[in-house]
PDB file of C-alpha atoms and ligand atoms in Angstrom:
ATOM      1  CA  MET A 231     271.275  84.419 101.205  1.00 55.00           C
ATOM      2  CA  ASN A 232     271.405  80.883 102.409  1.00 82.00           C
ATOM      3  CA  LEU A 233     268.382  78.735 102.991  1.00 90.00           C
ATOM      4  CA  LYS A 234     270.240  75.417 103.065  1.00 91.00           C
ATOM      5  CA  GLU A 235     269.818  75.028 106.806  1.00 93.00           C
ATOM      6  CA  TYR A 236     266.111  75.869 106.563  1.00 94.00           C
ATOM      7  CA  GLU A 237     265.606  73.297 103.814  1.00 92.00           C
ATOM      8  CA  SER A 238     267.711  70.587 105.430  1.00 92.00           C
ATOM      9  CA  LYS A 239     265.603  70.692 108.600  1.00 94.00           C
ATOM     10  CA  ARG A 240     262.290  70.131 106.836  1.00 95.00           C
ATOM     11  CA  THR A 241     260.538  67.432 104.826  1.00 93.00           C
ATOM     12  CA  PHE A 242     258.405  69.359 102.373  1.00 92.00           C
ATOM     13  CA  GLU A 243     256.290  66.338 101.535  1.00 91.00           C
ATOM     14  CA  LYS A 244     255.132  66.327 105.168  1.00 93.00           C
ATOM     15  CA  THR A 245     255.039  69.922 106.322  1.00 93.00           C
ATOM     16  CA  THR A 246     252.958  72.668 104.740  1.00 92.00           C
ATOM     17  CA  GLU A 247     255.686  75.215 105.456  1.00 92.00           C
ATOM     18  CA  PRO A 248     256.823  76.989 102.295  1.00 91.00           C
ATOM     19  CA  LYS A 249     259.755  76.012 100.148  1.00 89.00           C
ATOM     20  CA  ASP A 250     261.636  79.057  98.944  1.00 78.00           C
ATOM     21  CA  LYS A 251     259.803  80.732  96.124  1.00 71.00           C
ATOM     22  CA  SER A 252     262.149  83.740  96.088  1.00 65.00           C
ATOM     23  CA  GLU A 253     259.455  86.349  95.919  1.00 62.00           C
ATOM     24  CA  LYS A 254     260.596  89.845  95.171  1.00 59.00           C
ATOM     25  CA  SER A 255     259.385  92.401  97.664  1.00 59.00           C
ATOM     26  CA  GLU A 256     260.041  95.866  98.988  1.00 59.00           C
ATOM     27  CA  GLY A 257     262.354  94.614 101.678  1.00 74.00           C
ATOM     28  CA  THR A 258     260.449  95.768 104.696  1.00 92.00           C
ATOM     29  CA  THR A 259     258.554  92.743 105.952  1.00 95.00           C
ATOM     30  CA  TYR A 260     258.256  92.388 109.713  1.00 98.00           C
ATOM     31  CA  VAL A 261     256.376  89.521 111.328  1.00 98.00           C
ATOM     32  CA  ILE A 262     256.217  87.719 114.649  1.00 98.00           C
ATOM     33  CA  GLN A 263     254.744  84.221 114.611  1.00 98.00           C
ATOM     34  CA  LYS A 264     253.511  82.619 117.804  1.00 98.00           C
ATOM     35  CA  HIS A 265     254.766  79.065 117.641  1.00 98.00           C
ATOM     36  CA  ALA A 266     253.348  76.473 120.015  1.00 97.00           C
ATOM     37  CA  ALA A 267     256.150  73.948 119.629  1.00 96.00           C
ATOM     38  CA  THR A 268     257.550  71.837 122.495  1.00 93.00           C
ATOM     39  CA  HIS A 269     258.148  75.193 124.159  1.00 95.00           C
ATOM     40  CA  LEU A 270     255.884  78.078 123.239  1.00 97.00           C
ATOM     41  CA  HIS A 271     257.910  80.875 121.686  1.00 98.00           C
ATOM     42  CA  TYR A 272     257.609  83.840 119.353  1.00 98.00           C
ATOM     43  CA  ASP A 273     259.518  83.918 116.073  1.00 98.00           C
ATOM     44  CA  LEU A 274     260.646  87.406 115.167  1.00 98.00           C
ATOM     45  CA  ARG A 275     261.418  87.764 111.464  1.00 98.00           C
ATOM     46  CA  LEU A 276     262.868  90.765 109.640  1.00 97.00           C
ATOM     47  CA  GLU A 277     263.476  90.881 105.926  1.00 95.00           C
ATOM     48  CA  MET A 278     267.156  91.440 105.157  1.00 93.00           C
ATOM     49  CA  ASP A 279     269.427  90.259 102.374  1.00 90.00           C
ATOM     50  CA  GLY A 280     266.541  88.641 100.507  1.00 90.00           C
ATOM     51  CA  VAL A 281     265.576  86.335 103.381  1.00 93.00           C
ATOM     52  CA  LEU A 282     263.803  86.583 106.704  1.00 95.00           C
ATOM     53  CA  LYS A 283     266.409  86.913 109.427  1.00 96.00           C
ATOM     54  CA  SER A 284     264.874  85.019 112.326  1.00 98.00           C
ATOM     55  CA  TRP A 285     265.025  84.919 116.096  1.00 98.00           C
ATOM     56  CA  ALA A 286     263.143  82.726 118.558  1.00 98.00           C
ATOM     57  CA  VAL A 287     261.946  84.767 121.524  1.00 98.00           C
ATOM     58  CA  PRO A 288     261.013  82.483 124.459  1.00 97.00           C
ATOM     59  CA  LYS A 289     258.779  85.059 126.155  1.00 97.00           C
ATOM     60  CA  GLU A 290     256.202  87.513 124.844  1.00 98.00           C
ATOM     61  CA  PRO A 291     257.991  90.181 122.775  1.00 98.00           C
ATOM     62  CA  PRO A 292     258.489  93.610 124.392  1.00 97.00           C
ATOM     63  CA  VAL A 293     255.419  95.688 123.651  1.00 96.00           C
ATOM     64  CA  ASN A 294     256.535  98.391 126.068  1.00 95.00           C
ATOM     65  CA  PHE A 295     259.722 100.180 126.988  1.00 95.00           C
ATOM     66  CA  GLY A 296     261.665  98.622 129.854  1.00 95.00           C
ATOM     67  CA  ILE A 297     261.274  94.962 128.915  1.00 96.00           C
ATOM     68  CA  ARG A 298     264.306  93.012 127.701  1.00 97.00           C
ATOM     69  CA  ARG A 299     263.898  89.716 125.939  1.00 98.00           C
ATOM     70  CA  LEU A 300     266.337  87.042 124.946  1.00 98.00           C
ATOM     71  CA  ALA A 301     266.149  86.433 121.182  1.00 98.00           C
ATOM     72  CA  ILE A 302     267.936  83.376 119.888  1.00 98.00           C
ATOM     73  CA  GLN A 303     268.968  83.685 116.261  1.00 97.00           C
ATOM     74  CA  VAL A 304     267.845  80.737 114.180  1.00 96.00           C
ATOM     75  CA  GLU A 305     268.226  79.823 110.516  1.00 96.00           C
ATOM     76  CA  ASP A 306     267.174  82.267 107.799  1.00 96.00           C
ATOM     77  CA  HIS A 307     263.686  81.626 106.480  1.00 96.00           C
ATOM     78  CA  PRO A 308     262.348  82.274 102.965  1.00 95.00           C
ATOM     79  CA  LEU A 309     260.339  85.463 102.444  1.00 93.00           C
ATOM     80  CA  SER A 310     257.194  83.447 101.795  1.00 93.00           C
ATOM     81  CA  TYR A 311     257.331  82.212 105.396  1.00 96.00           C
ATOM     82  CA  ALA A 312     255.969  85.575 106.579  1.00 96.00           C
ATOM     83  CA  ASN A 313     252.472  84.447 105.618  1.00 95.00           C
ATOM     84  CA  PHE A 314     252.692  80.951 107.008  1.00 96.00           C
ATOM     85  CA  THR A 315     250.160  79.806 109.556  1.00 97.00           C
ATOM     86  CA  GLY A 316     249.098  76.263 110.311  1.00 97.00           C
ATOM     87  CA  THR A 317     250.231  73.167 112.059  1.00 97.00           C
ATOM     88  CA  ILE A 318     253.614  71.579 111.506  1.00 96.00           C
ATOM     89  CA  PRO A 319     252.961  67.832 111.817  1.00 95.00           C
ATOM     90  CA  GLU A 320     254.114  65.666 114.688  1.00 95.00           C
ATOM     91  CA  GLY A 321     257.612  64.297 114.132  1.00 94.00           C
ATOM     92  CA  GLU A 322     258.620  67.227 111.926  1.00 95.00           C
ATOM     93  CA  TYR A 323     261.039  69.965 112.903  1.00 94.00           C
ATOM     94  CA  GLY A 324     259.170  72.569 114.989  1.00 95.00           C
ATOM     95  CA  ALA A 325     256.012  70.446 115.266  1.00 96.00           C
ATOM     96  CA  GLY A 326     253.092  72.483 116.575  1.00 97.00           C
ATOM     97  CA  SER A 327     250.860  75.358 115.546  1.00 98.00           C
ATOM     98  CA  VAL A 328     252.037  78.625 114.052  1.00 98.00           C
ATOM     99  CA  GLU A 329     249.939  81.763 114.033  1.00 98.00           C
ATOM    100  CA  ILE A 330     250.654  85.381 113.184  1.00 98.00           C
ATOM    101  CA  TRP A 331     251.087  87.310 116.431  1.00 98.00           C
ATOM    102  CA  ASP A 332     252.056  90.627 114.854  1.00 98.00           C
ATOM    103  CA  LYS A 333     252.810  91.822 111.358  1.00 97.00           C
ATOM    104  CA  GLY A 334     253.722  94.994 109.533  1.00 97.00           C
ATOM    105  CA  THR A 335     256.749  96.712 108.143  1.00 96.00           C
ATOM    106  CA  PHE A 336     260.040  97.952 109.514  1.00 97.00           C
ATOM    107  CA  LYS A 337     262.788 100.348 108.584  1.00 95.00           C
ATOM    108  CA  LEU A 338     266.414  99.518 109.128  1.00 94.00           C
ATOM    109  CA  ILE A 339     267.946 102.420 111.043  1.00 95.00           C
ATOM    110  CA  ASP A 340     271.347 100.963 111.810  1.00 95.00           C
ATOM    111  CA  ARG A 341     272.991  97.644 111.113  1.00 95.00           C
ATOM    112  CA  LYS A 342     276.240  96.538 112.639  1.00 94.00           C
ATOM    113  CA  GLU A 343     277.710  93.095 113.237  1.00 92.00           C
ATOM    114  CA  ASP A 344     276.498  93.063 116.831  1.00 95.00           C
ATOM    115  CA  LYS A 345     273.661  95.547 116.822  1.00 97.00           C
ATOM    116  CA  LEU A 346     270.529  96.235 114.834  1.00 97.00           C
ATOM    117  CA  VAL A 347     268.299  99.263 115.254  1.00 97.00           C
ATOM    118  CA  VAL A 348     264.926  99.082 113.544  1.00 97.00           C
ATOM    119  CA  GLU A 349     261.782 101.146 113.412  1.00 97.00           C
ATOM    120  CA  ILE A 350     258.937  98.667 113.680  1.00 97.00           C
ATOM    121  CA  ASN A 351     255.505  99.466 112.365  1.00 97.00           C
ATOM    122  CA  GLY A 352     253.263  96.688 113.556  1.00 97.00           C
ATOM    123  CA  GLU A 353     250.048  96.489 115.489  1.00 97.00           C
ATOM    124  CA  LYS A 354     251.510  95.249 118.762  1.00 98.00           C
ATOM    125  CA  LEU A 355     255.078  96.407 118.339  1.00 98.00           C
ATOM    126  CA  ASN A 356     255.514  99.985 117.316  1.00 96.00           C
ATOM    127  CA  GLY A 357     258.516 102.278 117.533  1.00 96.00           C
ATOM    128  CA  SER A 358     262.284 101.933 117.746  1.00 97.00           C
ATOM    129  CA  TYR A 359     263.650  98.550 118.662  1.00 98.00           C
ATOM    130  CA  VAL A 360     267.164  97.318 119.277  1.00 98.00           C
ATOM    131  CA  LEU A 361     268.742  93.892 118.944  1.00 98.00           C
ATOM    132  CA  VAL A 362     272.124  93.545 120.614  1.00 98.00           C
ATOM    133  CA  ARG A 363     274.176  90.440 120.034  1.00 97.00           C
ATOM    134  CA  LEU A 364     275.745  88.773 123.046  1.00 96.00           C
ATOM    135  CA  LYS A 365     279.176  87.196 123.170  1.00 91.00           C
ATOM    136  CA  ASP A 366     278.085  83.734 122.103  1.00 86.00           C
ATOM    137  CA  LYS A 367     276.783  85.134 118.785  1.00 85.00           C
ATOM    138  CA  LYS A 368     273.516  83.175 118.679  1.00 94.00           C
ATOM    139  CA  ASN A 369     271.916  85.051 121.545  1.00 98.00           C
ATOM    140  CA  TRP A 370     270.662  88.594 121.239  1.00 98.00           C
ATOM    141  CA  ILE A 371     268.776  90.928 123.568  1.00 98.00           C
ATOM    142  CA  PHE A 372     265.663  92.496 122.087  1.00 98.00           C
ATOM    143  CA  PHE A 373     264.108  95.615 123.577  1.00 98.00           C
ATOM    144  CA  LYS A 374     262.180  98.762 122.827  1.00 98.00           C
ATOM    145  CA  LYS A 375     264.128 102.000 122.699  1.00 95.00           C
ATOM    146  CA  LYS A 376     262.833 105.094 124.405  1.00 86.00           C
TER     147      LYS A 376
HETATM  148 MN1  LIG B 225     259.738  78.586 115.894  1.00 62.06          MN
END
């Protein structure tokens, strides 16, 4: 796990976002935070390797089959971030409000370098979901599987 990038982007004296507290958990946390930053987006987070693997989804995540969303992988976040809501102050990285849009658990069905298959158990997102990595590595496509 590596939270150096997460920590280097934030001033913890100014933001109320969590510093890593390395909580132990079952390893199944799924959360999507609606983040009203400069551009409204949705942060998809899945617990893997002791951190929250994170993607910024510029449009509303795919509730139904047939919708494909770009998901831009961003820095790993600490597990404690799954419960974060609030306002990141002006001038800080990601300034704007963060609220929980969906939350629950997930099961990792398949994990490859360029493809993740997960079974999401949330309130808005429910069922099999796929993340496929595009050529430029940072960009993934996120969609619901039939
Ligand atoms: Mn964000």
